[in-house]
């Protein structure tokens, strides 16, 4: 068998970066029930919102922050409080309904403040409240495209903007990825677990009947073009294979 590839030594600009998940107690509460996130054709924001506090950046260096979503496994699920041809309720748990649907286009969401100095990122909580989830395979708004009734793991990436002219050669050294297992969720078009609905209403000040889309649609941001490191993300868009620690695992 071929020898395992040695891990890439990270650039000191990202090697010392650490990340703390905000609202961890709320994420844990949802996770214990089996978190569900609504996906719509128009795009729906996540709740809880993915928010982090960042430490260990070089205050004067430029960084980009982004997220992507990878399948937890290769399965499609079903659940429901009624019996029908589409859903089957069984002990309030998700049942495997078959193999996963074909993979959706792999997209990343750049934080709209990217790029920014490490000092700016570290001085406040970073919120991905503009990120939207959609099930529209033809979406042209830059939203994250997911398959309904599939499970996903959000991933958070810190990218050092390397000023060297040949920076593409160092792409894999210049980013660091964090995974918080408690943020996993099942994408749904309607909540399947009534306890999730109740918890969302109780903890989300903006939950007013779970409208299909937000009243103010955020303007399309012209983010920088594809980076060399995107190919590294694309290669790793296979289902999550190893469990992550609760304080976020670097992958």
Short mmCIF file of C-alpha atoms in Angstrom, two decimals:
data_model
loop_
_atom_site.label_atom_id
_atom_site.label_comp_id
_atom_site.label_asym_id
_atom_site.label_seq_id
_atom_site.Cartn_x
_atom_site.Cartn_y
_atom_site.Cartn_z
CA UNK A 1 0.00 0.00 0.00
CA UNK A 2 1.15 3.53 -0.68
CA UNK A 3 2.58 5.41 2.26
CA UNK A 4 0.22 7.87 3.93
CA UNK A 5 0.76 11.46 2.86
CA UNK A 6 2.51 13.47 5.53
CA UNK A 7 0.34 16.22 7.07
CA UNK A 8 0.98 19.67 5.65
CA UNK A 9 2.89 21.92 8.01
CA UNK A 10 0.78 25.02 8.50
CA UNK A 11 2.02 28.58 8.07
CA UNK A 12 2.65 30.20 11.51
CA UNK A 13 0.06 32.82 10.50
CA UNK A 14 -2.67 30.17 10.86
CA UNK A 15 -0.97 27.48 12.95
CA UNK A 16 -1.69 29.31 16.22
CA UNK A 17 -5.27 30.25 15.42
CA UNK A 18 -7.94 28.80 17.72
CA UNK A 19 -11.71 29.18 17.53
CA UNK A 20 -14.46 29.13 20.15
CA UNK A 21 -18.05 28.35 19.13
CA UNK A 22 -20.52 30.92 20.47
CA UNK A 23 -23.92 29.89 21.89
CA UNK A 24 -22.50 26.40 22.45
CA UNK A 25 -25.13 25.59 25.10
CA UNK A 26 -27.91 26.33 22.61
CA UNK A 27 -26.22 24.30 19.88
CA UNK A 28 -25.91 21.43 22.38
CA UNK A 29 -29.61 21.68 23.20
CA UNK A 30 -30.57 21.47 19.53
CA UNK A 31 -28.03 18.71 18.90
CA UNK A 32 -29.54 16.54 21.62
CA UNK A 33 -32.91 16.78 19.86
CA UNK A 34 -31.42 16.32 16.39
CA UNK A 35 -30.91 19.74 14.80
CA UNK A 36 -32.93 20.54 11.69
CA UNK A 37 -32.32 23.45 9.32
CA UNK A 38 -34.90 24.67 6.82
CA UNK A 39 -33.89 24.88 3.16
CA UNK A 40 -36.06 26.81 0.69
CA UNK A 41 -35.90 27.75 -2.96
CA UNK A 42 -35.33 31.41 -2.02
CA UNK A 43 -32.77 30.56 0.66
CA UNK A 44 -33.19 30.47 4.45
CA UNK A 45 -30.82 31.70 7.15
CA UNK A 46 -29.57 29.28 9.77
CA UNK A 47 -30.74 29.29 13.36
CA UNK A 48 -28.84 29.02 15.56
CA UNK A 49 -26.56 31.34 13.61
CA UNK A 50 -23.00 30.09 13.26
CA UNK A 51 -20.90 32.48 15.37
CA UNK A 52 -17.32 32.16 16.59
CA UNK A 53 -14.71 33.99 18.63
CA UNK A 54 -11.23 33.82 17.11
CA UNK A 55 -7.86 33.87 18.88
CA UNK A 56 -4.21 33.69 17.84
CA UNK A 57 -4.24 35.58 14.54
CA UNK A 58 -1.45 37.92 13.52
CA UNK A 59 -3.16 41.29 14.19
CA UNK A 60 -1.55 42.92 11.13
CA UNK A 61 -2.02 40.07 8.65
CA UNK A 62 -5.01 39.75 6.30
CA UNK A 63 -7.36 36.80 6.62
CA UNK A 64 -10.45 35.52 4.85
CA UNK A 65 -13.13 33.57 6.71
CA UNK A 66 -15.40 31.13 4.96
CA UNK A 67 -17.69 28.17 5.50
CA UNK A 68 -18.69 25.10 3.57
CA UNK A 69 -20.94 22.13 4.31
CA UNK A 70 -20.05 18.48 3.81
CA UNK A 71 -22.29 15.40 4.03
CA UNK A 72 -22.11 13.57 7.34
CA UNK A 73 -22.70 10.28 5.52
CA UNK A 74 -23.94 8.85 2.22
CA UNK A 75 -27.54 8.35 3.33
CA UNK A 76 -30.92 9.96 2.83
CA UNK A 77 -33.24 10.09 5.84
CA UNK A 78 -36.94 10.20 6.61
CA UNK A 79 -39.08 11.10 9.61
CA UNK A 80 -42.52 12.51 10.31
CA UNK A 81 -45.40 12.61 12.77
CA UNK A 82 -47.63 10.78 10.31
CA UNK A 83 -47.46 7.82 7.98
CA UNK A 84 -47.37 8.46 4.28
CA UNK A 85 -45.52 7.28 1.21
CA UNK A 86 -42.95 10.00 1.83
CA UNK A 87 -42.26 9.94 5.55
CA UNK A 88 -42.51 7.39 8.35
CA UNK A 89 -42.44 8.26 12.05
CA UNK A 90 -40.60 5.81 14.25
CA UNK A 91 -39.82 6.52 17.91
CA UNK A 92 -39.06 10.18 17.16
CA UNK A 93 -35.89 9.21 15.34
CA UNK A 94 -34.56 9.54 11.84
CA UNK A 95 -34.75 6.44 9.68
CA UNK A 96 -32.41 5.73 6.78
CA UNK A 97 -34.49 5.97 3.60
CA UNK A 98 -31.78 4.96 1.15
CA UNK A 99 -28.61 6.11 -0.51
CA UNK A 100 -27.87 9.81 -0.68
CA UNK A 101 -29.07 11.81 -3.67
CA UNK A 102 -26.40 13.02 -6.11
CA UNK A 103 -24.07 15.53 -4.48
CA UNK A 104 -25.06 19.19 -4.70
CA UNK A 105 -22.65 21.76 -6.16
CA UNK A 106 -19.87 22.32 -3.64
CA UNK A 107 -20.05 25.97 -2.64
CA UNK A 108 -18.31 28.07 -0.03
CA UNK A 109 -19.65 31.15 1.73
CA UNK A 110 -17.19 33.97 2.34
CA UNK A 111 -17.83 36.18 5.35
CA UNK A 112 -18.75 39.53 3.74
CA UNK A 113 -16.02 41.37 5.70
CA UNK A 114 -13.31 39.23 4.09
CA UNK A 115 -10.49 39.98 3.76
CA UNK A 116 -9.72 41.84 6.99
CA UNK A 117 -6.87 42.23 9.46
CA UNK A 118 -6.49 39.69 12.23
CA UNK A 119 -7.01 42.50 14.74
CA UNK A 120 -10.47 43.20 13.29
CA UNK A 121 -11.54 39.56 13.32
CA UNK A 122 -10.38 39.03 16.90
CA UNK A 123 -11.96 42.11 18.46
CA UNK A 124 -15.54 40.90 18.12
CA UNK A 125 -17.70 37.83 17.66
CA UNK A 126 -17.78 36.81 14.00
CA UNK A 127 -21.30 35.99 12.81
CA UNK A 128 -22.29 34.20 9.61
CA UNK A 129 -25.80 35.67 9.70
CA UNK A 130 -25.85 36.39 5.95
CA UNK A 131 -25.39 32.75 4.99
CA UNK A 132 -28.46 31.11 3.45
CA UNK A 133 -29.34 27.50 2.72
CA UNK A 134 -31.28 26.51 -0.40
CA UNK A 135 -32.47 23.33 -2.10
CA UNK A 136 -32.55 25.04 -5.51
CA UNK A 137 -29.92 23.28 -7.63
CA UNK A 138 -30.07 26.18 -10.12
CA UNK A 139 -29.59 28.90 -7.47
CA UNK A 140 -27.66 31.88 -8.83
CA UNK A 141 -27.59 33.90 -5.60
CA UNK A 142 -24.53 32.21 -4.17
CA UNK A 143 -26.48 30.40 -1.44
CA UNK A 144 -25.30 27.07 -0.06
CA UNK A 145 -27.12 24.29 -1.96
CA UNK A 146 -28.14 21.25 0.11
CA UNK A 147 -30.30 18.18 -0.42
CA UNK A 148 -33.35 18.01 1.83
CA UNK A 149 -33.49 15.01 4.22
CA UNK A 150 -29.69 14.70 4.23
CA UNK A 151 -27.33 15.37 7.14
CA UNK A 152 -24.55 17.96 6.93
CA UNK A 153 -21.54 19.14 8.90
CA UNK A 154 -20.68 22.85 8.69
CA UNK A 155 -16.95 23.57 8.45
CA UNK A 156 -15.24 26.87 9.28
CA UNK A 157 -12.06 27.89 7.48
CA UNK A 158 -9.50 30.56 8.33
CA UNK A 159 -7.40 31.57 5.31
CA UNK A 160 -4.24 33.66 5.53
CA UNK A 161 -3.97 36.02 2.55
CA UNK A 162 -0.39 35.32 1.52
CA UNK A 163 1.19 38.37 -0.18
CA UNK A 164 3.85 36.31 -1.98
CA UNK A 165 3.54 36.27 -5.76
CA UNK A 166 3.73 32.47 -5.85
CA UNK A 167 1.26 32.10 -2.96
CA UNK A 168 -0.69 29.40 -4.81
CA UNK A 169 2.21 27.04 -4.13
CA UNK A 170 1.54 27.44 -0.42
CA UNK A 171 -2.26 27.23 -0.54
CA UNK A 172 -2.52 24.15 1.69
CA UNK A 173 -0.24 25.74 4.28
CA UNK A 174 -2.24 28.94 4.48
CA UNK A 175 -5.61 27.75 5.77
CA UNK A 176 -6.87 26.02 8.88
CA UNK A 177 -10.23 24.25 9.22
CA UNK A 178 -12.38 23.83 12.33
CA UNK A 179 -15.28 21.42 12.79
CA UNK A 180 -17.80 21.60 15.63
CA UNK A 181 -19.72 18.34 15.78
CA UNK A 182 -22.59 19.90 17.74
CA UNK A 183 -23.47 22.06 14.70
CA UNK A 184 -24.43 19.08 12.53
CA UNK A 185 -27.96 19.16 11.19
CA UNK A 186 -30.50 17.55 8.90
CA UNK A 187 -31.69 19.74 6.02
CA UNK A 188 -35.50 19.79 5.79
CA UNK A 189 -38.19 21.71 3.91
CA UNK A 190 -40.45 21.59 6.99
CA UNK A 191 -39.57 20.75 10.58
CA UNK A 192 -40.11 17.07 11.32
CA UNK A 193 -39.60 17.14 15.10
CA UNK A 194 -42.10 19.35 16.94
CA UNK A 195 -39.60 19.80 19.78
CA UNK A 196 -37.19 21.44 17.32
CA UNK A 197 -39.99 23.80 16.26
CA UNK A 198 -40.73 24.69 19.89
CA UNK A 199 -37.06 25.29 20.71
CA UNK A 200 -36.58 27.47 17.62
CA UNK A 201 -39.60 29.61 18.56
CA UNK A 202 -38.48 29.85 22.18
CA UNK A 203 -34.89 30.82 21.39
CA UNK A 204 -35.15 32.76 18.11
CA UNK A 205 -36.38 36.35 18.56
CA UNK A 206 -36.98 36.61 14.81
CA UNK A 207 -39.12 33.47 14.49
CA UNK A 208 -42.49 34.78 13.31
CA UNK A 209 -44.34 31.86 11.83
CA UNK A 210 -41.16 30.65 10.15
CA UNK A 211 -41.73 32.70 7.01
CA UNK A 212 -40.46 31.21 3.75
CA UNK A 213 -37.88 33.91 3.22
CA UNK A 214 -36.45 36.87 5.07
CA UNK A 215 -38.07 40.24 4.28
CA UNK A 216 -34.78 41.88 3.45
CA UNK A 217 -32.69 39.88 1.03
CA UNK A 218 -29.01 40.60 1.43
CA UNK A 219 -27.39 42.03 -1.71
CA UNK A 220 -25.24 39.72 -3.73
CA UNK A 221 -21.65 40.27 -2.72
CA UNK A 222 -18.92 40.13 -5.32
CA UNK A 223 -16.51 37.96 -3.44
CA UNK A 224 -12.99 37.25 -4.68
CA UNK A 225 -12.68 34.63 -7.36
CA UNK A 226 -11.82 30.97 -6.71
CA UNK A 227 -8.71 30.51 -4.63
CA UNK A 228 -6.16 27.73 -5.09
CA UNK A 229 -7.19 26.34 -1.72
CA UNK A 230 -10.70 25.72 -3.06
CA UNK A 231 -9.35 22.64 -4.78
CA UNK A 232 -8.20 21.39 -1.40
CA UNK A 233 -11.74 21.92 -0.05
CA UNK A 234 -13.24 20.21 -3.08
CA UNK A 235 -11.06 17.18 -2.53
CA UNK A 236 -12.30 16.93 1.04
CA UNK A 237 -16.01 17.12 0.25
CA UNK A 238 -16.43 13.46 1.03
CA UNK A 239 -18.67 12.49 3.96
CA UNK A 240 -17.27 13.31 7.38
CA UNK A 241 -15.44 10.18 8.43
CA UNK A 242 -14.03 10.94 11.85
CA UNK A 243 -15.81 12.32 14.92
CA UNK A 244 -14.92 15.81 16.09
CA UNK A 245 -14.28 17.01 19.60
CA UNK A 246 -16.87 19.33 21.11
CA UNK A 247 -14.52 22.31 21.23
CA UNK A 248 -14.00 22.11 17.50
CA UNK A 249 -11.56 19.85 15.76
CA UNK A 250 -9.00 21.05 13.32
CA UNK A 251 -9.24 18.92 10.19
#
